[in-house]
Short mmCIF file of C-alpha atoms and ligand atoms in Angstrom, two decimals:
data_model
loop_
_atom_site.label_atom_id
_atom_site.label_comp_id
_atom_site.label_asym_id
_atom_site.label_seq_id
_atom_site.Cartn_x
_atom_site.Cartn_y
_atom_site.Cartn_z
CA MET K 1 167.11 -26.56 125.55
CA SER K 2 164.47 -23.84 125.25
CA THR K 3 164.37 -20.53 127.07
CA PRO K 4 161.77 -19.97 129.77
CA ASN K 5 159.90 -17.51 127.60
CA GLY K 6 159.32 -20.18 125.02
CA HIS K 7 161.65 -19.22 122.17
CA THR K 8 162.48 -22.25 120.14
CA THR K 9 164.70 -20.86 117.42
CA THR K 10 168.19 -19.71 118.24
CA VAL K 11 167.78 -16.52 116.21
CA ALA K 12 164.75 -15.35 118.16
CA ALA K 13 166.37 -16.35 121.43
CA ALA K 14 169.58 -14.46 120.72
CA ALA K 15 167.65 -11.35 119.77
CA SER K 16 165.82 -11.41 123.10
CA LEU K 17 168.97 -11.44 125.25
CA ARG K 18 170.69 -8.33 126.49
CA ARG K 19 173.45 -9.68 128.75
CA VAL K 20 174.90 -12.93 130.05
CA PHE K 21 177.07 -13.15 133.17
CA ARG K 22 179.15 -16.05 134.46
CA GLY K 23 180.29 -16.23 138.07
CA THR K 24 179.03 -16.46 141.66
CA PHE K 25 175.53 -15.27 142.54
CA VAL K 26 174.36 -14.98 146.15
CA HIS K 27 170.75 -14.39 147.15
CA SER K 28 167.96 -15.38 149.52
CA THR K 29 164.87 -17.46 149.04
CA PRO K 30 161.83 -17.80 151.32
CA HIS K 31 163.39 -21.06 152.54
CA ALA K 32 167.08 -20.14 152.75
CA PRO K 33 168.45 -16.82 154.00
CA LEU K 34 171.56 -17.43 151.91
CA GLU K 35 171.81 -19.47 148.74
CA ILE K 36 175.08 -19.46 146.82
CA LEU K 37 175.09 -20.24 143.12
CA ARG K 38 178.69 -20.99 142.19
CA ASP K 39 179.84 -20.74 138.62
CA ALA K 40 176.39 -19.92 137.32
CA LEU K 41 175.34 -18.41 134.01
CA LEU K 42 172.61 -15.80 134.21
CA GLY K 43 170.96 -14.32 131.13
CA VAL K 44 169.04 -11.03 131.09
CA ASP K 45 166.52 -10.34 128.33
CA THR K 46 165.84 -7.05 126.56
CA GLU K 47 163.05 -6.26 129.01
CA GLY K 48 165.53 -6.47 131.88
CA LYS K 49 164.17 -9.76 133.19
CA ILE K 50 166.18 -12.81 134.17
CA ALA K 51 165.79 -15.13 131.19
CA PHE K 52 167.70 -18.14 132.49
CA ILE K 53 170.03 -19.38 135.22
CA GLU K 54 172.24 -22.28 134.12
CA ARG K 55 175.47 -23.95 135.18
CA GLY K 56 178.70 -22.36 134.01
CA ARG K 57 180.09 -25.67 132.84
CA ASP K 58 177.22 -25.86 130.35
CA LEU K 59 178.45 -22.67 128.68
CA ASP K 60 178.84 -24.16 125.22
CA ALA K 61 175.40 -25.75 125.19
CA VAL K 62 173.75 -22.58 126.56
CA CYS K 63 175.53 -20.44 123.96
CA GLU K 64 174.40 -22.75 121.23
CA SER K 65 170.79 -22.82 122.33
CA HIS K 66 170.64 -19.03 122.65
CA GLY K 67 172.64 -18.28 119.52
CA LEU K 68 175.41 -16.64 121.55
CA ASP K 69 179.11 -16.40 121.01
CA SER K 70 181.14 -17.18 124.12
CA SER K 71 182.66 -13.69 123.78
CA ASP K 72 179.17 -12.29 124.58
CA VAL K 73 179.49 -13.62 128.12
CA THR K 74 180.82 -11.34 130.90
CA HIS K 75 182.99 -13.31 133.34
CA LEU K 76 183.22 -12.14 136.94
CA GLU K 77 186.67 -11.88 138.53
CA GLN K 78 187.84 -14.15 141.34
CA HIS K 79 186.67 -11.94 144.21
CA GLU K 80 183.48 -10.74 142.60
CA PHE K 81 179.89 -11.83 143.01
CA PHE K 82 176.43 -10.63 142.16
CA MET K 83 173.83 -10.05 144.87
CA PRO K 84 170.29 -8.68 144.55
CA GLY K 85 169.94 -4.90 144.73
CA MET K 86 169.09 -3.62 148.20
CA VAL K 87 165.62 -2.30 149.04
CA ASP K 88 165.39 0.76 151.30
CA THR K 89 161.86 0.50 152.62
CA HIS K 90 161.88 3.87 154.40
CA ILE K 91 163.85 7.00 153.54
CA HIS K 92 162.98 10.70 153.68
CA ALA K 93 164.59 12.09 150.52
CA SER K 94 163.94 15.64 151.69
CA GLN K 95 165.77 15.13 154.99
CA TYR K 96 168.98 14.20 153.15
CA SER K 97 169.76 17.94 153.26
CA TYR K 98 170.71 17.64 156.95
CA ALA K 99 171.74 13.97 157.16
CA GLY K 100 174.53 13.42 159.66
CA THR K 101 173.47 16.25 161.94
CA ALA K 102 170.70 17.14 164.38
CA LEU K 103 170.59 13.92 166.38
CA ASP K 104 170.56 15.44 169.86
CA VAL K 105 166.85 15.42 170.76
CA PRO K 106 164.04 12.84 170.76
CA LEU K 107 161.51 12.41 167.95
CA LEU K 108 158.77 14.96 168.65
CA GLN K 109 161.22 17.78 169.43
CA TRP K 110 163.41 16.72 166.51
CA LEU K 111 160.50 17.11 164.10
CA ASN K 112 159.68 20.61 165.30
CA LEU K 113 163.23 21.82 165.69
CA TYR K 114 164.91 20.42 162.57
CA THR K 115 162.61 18.47 160.25
CA PHE K 116 159.67 20.75 159.58
CA PRO K 117 161.81 23.85 158.92
CA ALA K 118 164.06 21.80 156.58
CA GLU K 119 161.12 20.27 154.69
CA ALA K 120 159.41 23.66 154.31
CA ARG K 121 162.28 24.69 152.01
CA PHE K 122 161.12 22.28 149.29
CA LYS K 123 158.66 24.86 148.05
CA ASP K 124 161.76 26.07 146.21
CA LEU K 125 162.15 23.70 143.26
CA SER K 126 165.80 24.45 142.62
CA PHE K 127 166.64 23.51 146.22
CA ALA K 128 164.52 20.38 145.79
CA HIS K 129 166.37 19.52 142.59
CA THR K 130 169.75 19.79 144.31
CA VAL K 131 168.80 17.65 147.31
CA TYR K 132 166.86 15.02 145.36
CA SER K 133 169.60 14.57 142.74
CA HIS K 134 172.14 14.04 145.49
CA VAL K 135 170.07 11.51 147.44
CA VAL K 136 169.14 9.41 144.42
CA LYS K 137 172.75 9.30 143.21
CA ARG K 138 174.13 8.58 146.67
CA THR K 139 171.71 5.74 147.37
CA LEU K 140 172.19 4.20 143.92
CA ARG K 141 175.97 4.21 144.36
CA ASN K 142 175.48 2.50 147.71
CA GLY K 143 173.43 -0.27 146.16
CA THR K 144 169.85 0.85 146.80
CA THR K 145 168.09 -0.28 143.65
CA THR K 146 164.63 0.31 145.14
CA ALA K 147 163.76 3.15 147.52
CA CYS K 148 160.48 3.95 149.25
CA TYR K 149 160.65 7.72 149.61
CA PHE K 150 158.90 10.33 151.69
CA ALA K 151 159.17 13.70 149.92
CA THR K 152 157.44 16.76 151.49
CA ILE K 153 153.94 18.28 151.38
CA HIS K 154 154.81 20.04 148.09
CA THR K 155 153.27 18.42 145.02
CA GLU K 156 155.64 19.90 142.43
CA ALA K 157 158.77 18.99 144.35
CA SER K 158 157.42 15.47 144.95
CA LEU K 159 156.80 15.05 141.22
CA LEU K 160 160.37 16.25 140.65
CA LEU K 161 161.68 13.48 142.92
CA GLY K 162 159.79 10.96 140.77
CA LYS K 163 161.38 12.43 137.63
CA ILE K 164 164.89 12.34 139.08
CA ALA K 165 164.53 8.70 140.19
CA ASN K 166 163.24 7.84 136.73
CA ASP K 167 166.03 9.74 134.95
CA LEU K 168 168.75 8.10 137.05
CA GLY K 169 167.16 4.67 136.73
CA GLN K 170 166.23 3.93 140.34
CA ARG K 171 163.10 1.93 141.15
CA ALA K 172 161.09 4.06 143.56
CA LEU K 173 157.89 4.55 145.44
CA VAL K 174 157.42 8.30 145.93
CA GLY K 175 155.08 9.84 148.49
CA LYS K 176 153.86 13.39 148.74
CA VAL K 177 153.62 13.85 152.51
CA CYS K 178 150.17 14.60 153.98
CA MET K 179 149.72 16.49 157.24
CA ASP K 180 146.88 18.76 158.28
CA SER K 181 147.84 19.03 161.96
CA ASN K 182 151.00 20.85 162.91
CA ASP K 183 150.87 23.40 165.68
CA ALA K 184 154.60 23.86 165.98
CA VAL K 185 155.49 25.15 162.52
CA SER K 186 152.44 26.90 161.13
CA HIS K 187 153.87 27.51 157.65
CA TYR K 188 154.46 23.81 157.11
CA LYS K 189 151.04 22.18 156.95
CA GLU K 190 148.02 21.89 154.69
CA SER K 191 144.30 22.17 155.24
CA THR K 192 142.49 18.84 155.15
CA GLN K 193 140.94 19.67 151.80
CA GLU K 194 144.22 20.86 150.32
CA SER K 195 146.00 17.69 151.44
CA TYR K 196 143.31 15.53 149.85
CA GLN K 197 143.20 17.47 146.58
CA GLU K 198 146.95 17.74 146.21
CA THR K 199 147.36 14.03 146.90
CA CYS K 200 144.89 13.28 144.09
CA ARG K 201 146.76 15.66 141.78
CA PHE K 202 150.13 14.18 142.70
CA ILE K 203 148.98 10.63 142.06
CA GLY K 204 147.22 11.53 138.80
CA GLU K 205 150.17 13.46 137.40
CA LEU K 206 152.79 10.92 138.42
CA LEU K 207 150.82 8.05 136.89
CA GLU K 208 150.27 10.05 133.71
CA ARG K 209 154.01 10.30 133.20
CA LYS K 210 154.18 6.51 132.88
CA TYR K 211 157.63 6.12 134.42
CA PRO K 212 158.21 2.37 134.23
CA LEU K 213 159.88 2.01 137.65
CA VAL K 214 158.36 4.85 139.71
CA LYS K 215 155.03 4.56 141.51
CA PRO K 216 153.13 6.90 143.84
CA VAL K 217 152.58 5.91 147.47
CA VAL K 218 149.87 7.39 149.71
CA THR K 219 151.75 9.02 152.60
CA PRO K 220 150.07 10.25 155.76
CA ARG K 221 153.09 11.47 157.79
CA PHE K 222 151.87 9.76 160.99
CA ALA K 223 148.75 9.75 163.14
CA VAL K 224 149.99 12.72 165.20
CA SER K 225 150.11 14.98 162.11
CA CYS K 226 146.84 13.92 160.53
CA SER K 227 143.19 14.39 161.48
CA GLY K 228 140.91 11.37 161.43
CA THR K 229 139.11 12.93 158.48
CA LEU K 230 142.28 13.12 156.43
CA LEU K 231 143.36 9.58 157.38
CA GLY K 232 139.96 8.31 156.21
CA GLN K 233 140.20 10.17 152.90
CA LEU K 234 143.71 8.83 152.26
CA GLY K 235 142.54 5.30 152.99
CA GLU K 236 139.81 5.79 150.36
CA ILE K 237 142.26 7.10 147.77
CA ALA K 238 144.57 4.13 148.29
CA ARG K 239 141.73 1.64 148.08
CA ASN K 240 140.10 3.16 145.01
CA ASN K 241 143.37 3.25 143.10
CA ASP K 242 145.04 0.11 144.49
CA LEU K 243 148.01 2.11 145.72
CA HIS K 244 150.83 1.56 148.18
CA ILE K 245 150.61 3.25 151.59
CA GLN K 246 153.43 4.29 153.93
CA SER K 247 153.56 5.93 157.32
CA HIS K 248 155.13 5.63 160.78
CA VAL K 249 153.93 3.63 163.77
CA SER K 250 154.97 3.18 167.38
CA GLU K 251 158.42 4.71 167.05
CA ASN K 252 158.83 6.34 170.45
CA LEU K 253 156.98 6.09 173.79
CA GLU K 254 156.01 9.75 173.98
CA GLU K 255 154.50 9.50 170.50
CA VAL K 256 152.58 6.32 171.39
CA GLN K 257 151.11 8.13 174.40
CA LEU K 258 150.17 11.16 172.31
CA VAL K 259 148.37 9.00 169.74
CA LYS K 260 146.40 7.41 172.58
CA GLU K 261 145.25 10.89 173.66
CA LEU K 262 144.49 12.07 170.12
CA PHE K 263 142.51 8.95 169.14
CA PRO K 264 140.82 7.79 172.37
CA ASP K 265 138.36 5.62 170.44
CA SER K 266 141.07 3.43 168.96
CA GLN K 267 142.31 0.34 170.75
CA SER K 268 145.93 0.89 169.76
CA TYR K 269 148.17 2.97 167.52
CA THR K 270 147.88 0.28 164.85
CA ASP K 271 144.11 0.32 165.22
CA VAL K 272 144.05 4.04 164.30
CA TYR K 273 145.37 3.15 160.84
CA HIS K 274 143.24 0.02 160.59
CA LYS K 275 140.06 1.99 161.33
CA HIS K 276 140.88 4.33 158.45
CA ASN K 277 141.56 1.51 155.94
CA LEU K 278 145.26 2.25 155.88
CA LEU K 279 146.48 -1.26 156.67
CA THR K 280 146.59 -3.36 153.50
CA ASP K 281 148.99 -5.80 151.89
CA LYS K 282 150.58 -2.78 150.16
CA THR K 283 151.20 -0.87 153.40
CA VAL K 284 154.63 -0.36 154.94
CA MET K 285 154.91 1.19 158.40
CA ALA K 286 158.24 2.44 159.71
CA HIS K 287 159.65 1.50 163.13
CA GLY K 288 157.06 -0.39 165.19
CA CYS K 289 159.42 -0.54 168.21
CA TYR K 290 156.56 -0.76 170.71
CA LEU K 291 153.98 -2.82 168.81
CA SER K 292 152.13 -5.27 171.05
CA ASP K 293 151.60 -8.87 170.03
CA GLU K 294 147.96 -7.98 169.25
CA GLU K 295 149.11 -5.20 166.95
CA LEU K 296 151.58 -7.52 165.19
CA THR K 297 148.73 -9.96 164.70
CA LEU K 298 146.73 -7.17 163.04
CA PHE K 299 149.70 -6.52 160.76
CA ARG K 300 149.78 -10.15 159.73
CA GLU K 301 146.04 -10.36 159.18
CA THR K 302 145.98 -7.27 156.96
CA GLY K 303 149.26 -8.10 155.17
CA ALA K 304 150.85 -4.82 156.25
CA SER K 305 154.61 -4.76 156.76
CA VAL K 306 157.20 -3.21 159.06
CA SER K 307 160.25 -1.21 158.00
CA HIS K 308 163.00 -1.66 160.58
CA CYS K 309 165.14 1.49 160.84
CA PRO K 310 167.78 0.73 163.48
CA ASN K 311 170.12 3.67 162.89
CA SER K 312 167.26 6.09 163.43
CA ASN K 313 165.90 4.18 166.42
CA ILE K 314 169.26 4.41 168.17
CA SER K 315 170.20 7.91 166.95
CA LEU K 316 166.96 9.46 168.26
CA CYS K 317 166.92 7.16 171.32
CA SER K 318 163.53 5.90 170.17
CA GLY K 319 163.78 2.22 171.01
CA MET K 320 164.98 -1.17 169.80
CA LEU K 321 162.72 -3.27 167.61
CA ASP K 322 162.78 -6.99 168.35
CA VAL K 323 162.95 -8.24 164.76
CA ARG K 324 162.87 -11.85 165.92
CA ASN K 325 159.46 -11.25 167.47
CA VAL K 326 158.17 -9.63 164.27
CA LEU K 327 159.39 -12.64 162.28
CA LYS K 328 157.77 -14.97 164.80
CA HIS K 329 154.45 -13.26 164.09
CA ARG K 330 155.03 -13.84 160.37
CA VAL K 331 154.78 -10.13 159.59
CA LYS K 332 156.61 -8.99 156.45
CA ILE K 333 159.67 -6.92 157.34
CA GLY K 334 162.42 -5.05 155.49
CA LEU K 335 165.12 -2.54 156.42
CA GLY K 336 165.09 1.23 156.10
CA THR K 337 167.73 3.93 156.51
CA ASP K 338 165.14 6.50 157.68
CA VAL K 339 167.37 9.38 156.60
CA ALA K 340 167.80 11.74 158.41
CA GLY K 341 166.68 10.28 161.77
CA GLY K 342 169.14 7.64 160.59
CA TYR K 343 172.32 9.45 159.67
CA SER K 344 173.46 7.12 156.90
CA ALA K 345 171.82 6.74 153.48
CA SER K 346 173.59 3.41 152.94
CA MET K 347 171.72 0.15 153.29
CA LEU K 348 175.00 -1.48 154.33
CA ASP K 349 174.78 0.70 157.42
CA ALA K 350 171.19 -0.49 157.96
CA VAL K 351 172.45 -4.08 157.80
CA ARG K 352 175.15 -3.37 160.43
CA ARG K 353 172.84 -1.45 162.76
CA THR K 354 170.28 -4.27 162.50
CA LEU K 355 172.92 -6.73 163.67
CA ASP K 356 174.04 -4.33 166.44
CA THR K 357 170.48 -3.88 167.73
CA SER K 358 169.86 -7.62 167.69
CA LYS K 359 173.08 -8.16 169.66
CA ALA K 360 172.14 -5.40 172.13
CA LEU K 361 168.86 -7.24 172.75
CA THR K 362 170.87 -10.41 173.39
CA ILE K 363 173.08 -8.54 175.88
CA GLN K 364 169.92 -7.48 177.71
CA ASP K 365 168.43 -10.96 177.52
CA PRO K 366 170.76 -13.88 176.80
CA GLN K 367 167.70 -15.96 175.79
CA HIS K 368 167.15 -13.65 172.83
CA HIS K 369 167.92 -15.44 169.57
CA THR K 370 170.35 -13.09 167.76
CA LEU K 371 169.81 -12.51 164.04
CA THR K 372 172.47 -14.02 161.77
CA PHE K 373 174.15 -12.02 159.04
CA GLU K 374 172.48 -14.26 156.49
CA GLU K 375 169.05 -13.39 157.91
CA VAL K 376 169.86 -9.68 157.83
CA PHE K 377 171.08 -10.03 154.23
CA ARG K 378 167.66 -11.45 153.42
CA LEU K 379 165.91 -8.55 155.19
CA ALA K 380 167.89 -6.05 153.08
CA THR K 381 166.96 -7.72 149.80
CA LEU K 382 164.10 -10.22 149.57
CA GLY K 383 162.52 -9.03 152.85
CA GLY K 384 162.41 -5.47 151.56
CA SER K 385 160.79 -6.57 148.32
CA GLN K 386 158.14 -8.44 150.32
CA ALA K 387 157.58 -5.46 152.61
CA LEU K 388 156.88 -3.30 149.55
CA ALA K 389 154.75 -5.99 147.87
CA LEU K 390 157.21 -6.07 144.98
CA ASP K 391 158.53 -9.59 145.53
CA HIS K 392 156.85 -10.84 142.37
CA GLU K 393 159.19 -8.49 140.44
CA ILE K 394 162.40 -8.17 142.49
CA GLY K 395 164.23 -9.35 145.61
CA ASN K 396 166.27 -12.32 144.39
CA PHE K 397 167.54 -14.12 141.30
CA GLU K 398 164.58 -16.02 139.94
CA VAL K 399 163.82 -16.54 136.29
CA GLY K 400 161.13 -14.03 135.26
CA LYS K 401 162.02 -11.41 137.89
CA ASP K 402 163.69 -8.13 136.95
CA PHE K 403 167.47 -8.12 137.10
CA ASP K 404 168.11 -5.66 139.97
CA ALA K 405 171.63 -6.50 141.04
CA LEU K 406 174.92 -5.35 142.48
CA ARG K 407 178.24 -6.48 141.06
CA VAL K 408 180.45 -6.58 144.14
CA ASN K 409 184.24 -6.74 144.01
CA VAL K 410 185.46 -7.46 147.52
CA ALA K 411 189.10 -6.94 146.52
CA VAL K 412 188.65 -3.76 144.49
CA ALA K 413 191.86 -1.71 144.21
CA GLY K 414 191.96 1.05 146.80
CA GLY K 415 188.95 -0.44 148.56
CA PRO K 416 188.26 -0.86 152.28
CA ILE K 417 188.81 -4.64 152.57
CA ASP K 418 192.08 -6.56 152.91
CA LEU K 419 191.70 -10.21 151.98
CA ILE K 420 194.11 -12.40 153.87
CA GLN K 421 192.50 -15.82 154.09
CA HIS K 422 189.52 -17.85 152.82
CA GLU K 423 189.63 -15.57 149.81
CA GLU K 424 187.64 -17.74 147.48
CA GLU K 425 184.79 -18.72 149.82
CA PRO K 426 181.67 -16.76 148.66
CA LYS K 427 180.03 -16.82 152.10
CA ILE K 428 183.14 -15.22 153.65
CA LEU K 429 183.31 -12.66 150.82
CA LEU K 430 179.67 -11.71 151.39
CA GLU K 431 180.10 -11.42 155.17
CA LYS K 432 183.20 -9.25 154.74
CA PHE K 433 181.39 -7.03 152.25
CA LEU K 434 178.35 -6.60 154.51
CA ASN K 435 180.49 -5.72 157.53
CA LEU K 436 183.43 -3.88 155.96
CA GLY K 437 182.43 -2.88 152.43
CA ASP K 438 181.28 0.40 150.97
CA ASP K 439 180.37 1.93 147.63
CA ARG K 440 183.89 1.35 146.30
CA ASN K 441 183.14 -2.37 146.32
CA ILE K 442 179.88 -1.92 144.39
CA VAL K 443 181.42 -1.69 140.94
CA GLU K 444 178.20 -1.93 138.94
CA VAL K 445 174.52 -1.54 139.77
CA TYR K 446 171.73 -2.83 137.54
CA VAL K 447 168.05 -1.93 137.77
CA SER K 448 165.70 -3.82 135.48
CA GLY K 449 168.72 -5.02 133.50
CA ARG K 450 170.04 -1.52 132.86
CA MET K 451 173.43 -0.48 134.21
CA VAL K 452 172.84 2.62 136.35
CA VAL K 453 176.17 2.70 138.24
CA PRO K 454 178.83 3.84 137.46
CA LEU K 455 176.78 7.00 137.11
CA SER K 456 179.11 8.23 134.38
CA GLN K 457 177.82 5.39 132.21
CA GLN K 458 174.37 6.93 132.05
CA PRO K 459 172.26 6.87 130.09
CA GLN K 460 173.32 3.48 128.91
CA ASP K 461 171.84 0.51 127.26
CA THR K 462 168.38 1.96 127.02
CA GLU K 463 167.81 0.01 123.80
ZN1 ZN F 501 160.61 8.18 158.91
#
């Protein structure tokens, strides 16, 4: 047996391995929302990539071929499994400061009343440090191995968020927010030129730091907050540097109407972004509750994706996205917490709210085809990686991908789940975890093969 990376001698192969696990692995593939690998052996190499997946009963042969001792293998307990790390495709790190409050008004008022004043505080780097450290730690502990973050308009604080994600070992896309139109809170906006220049500086400085898992993302807040000139400039920056893009689209009816008035030459909200070269296969747009079939077709044609943020959509009474219709249009889609419009930073909450919204749509229309928990599991993992155009690196357990994974113990002592029957069935364990579990069940988190939770373990195994 030879390893996938071509080592033929046992000495070289052993030297290239970092960890080997034996137990149950659950993940999604493009063809199956849930695939269960029972009694599997998974090896992780020193670069954090999955080196092999073999059968547990072949342990002796695998050990021999890789020059391993069987004591090098970590065995999962009876009620444990590994699943891929979850991908939060839309979260405002800066809004974590008021998460769990301020959910009493609709979107446009909410921005003026709570969000802009809160984000303006990030000029103060020590405040930024406090909030950003908390949000990265909290999301990591809750199993978010990749987060696509909005920061604020402040370049220094946005760079600090990149540093904190890097230091704590989270994979992240970090966006300095751009907005040159804001009549409500005059001290929280930039001139068009400033926004352009500071975006260039942010991208240049973040890339210069060469953080292996942190990338910049071009971030126009949304069409309401940006002039056409700025949108066009941001589209250019993204294209010239092959960068990710994130924004919001079609979240709430009042906003959709406002965009129509602000951009009368565009055929739709989606068309505003398309006209400014902001829809690419590295674009993720949050919400999309009111996208027409024509707009979804434009998403598919450009390769742009949707981030479904159900907690936020319900909390701000914005709307209910029909995920089934998005899937029918073959548009890439992942889940987002949208802190703090969504009050929870946990992707497990996003999973539950996605199921709730799908069931609410079925209550309204019994013909609606409700999402299954397996499908929602895929949205939280592989779907998210596709939405962020990172599915060649992460999203499931495939040889050659990075090992971003959660070690879940459904029966952890003092945890939230009582196991009474079907205790050894992995599908039941996964369903119970998704519906009833919390961070106590997530006993270890790995990003690119490095253990990043428990947080007290850090920095660990940096080799
Ligand atoms: Zn948002």
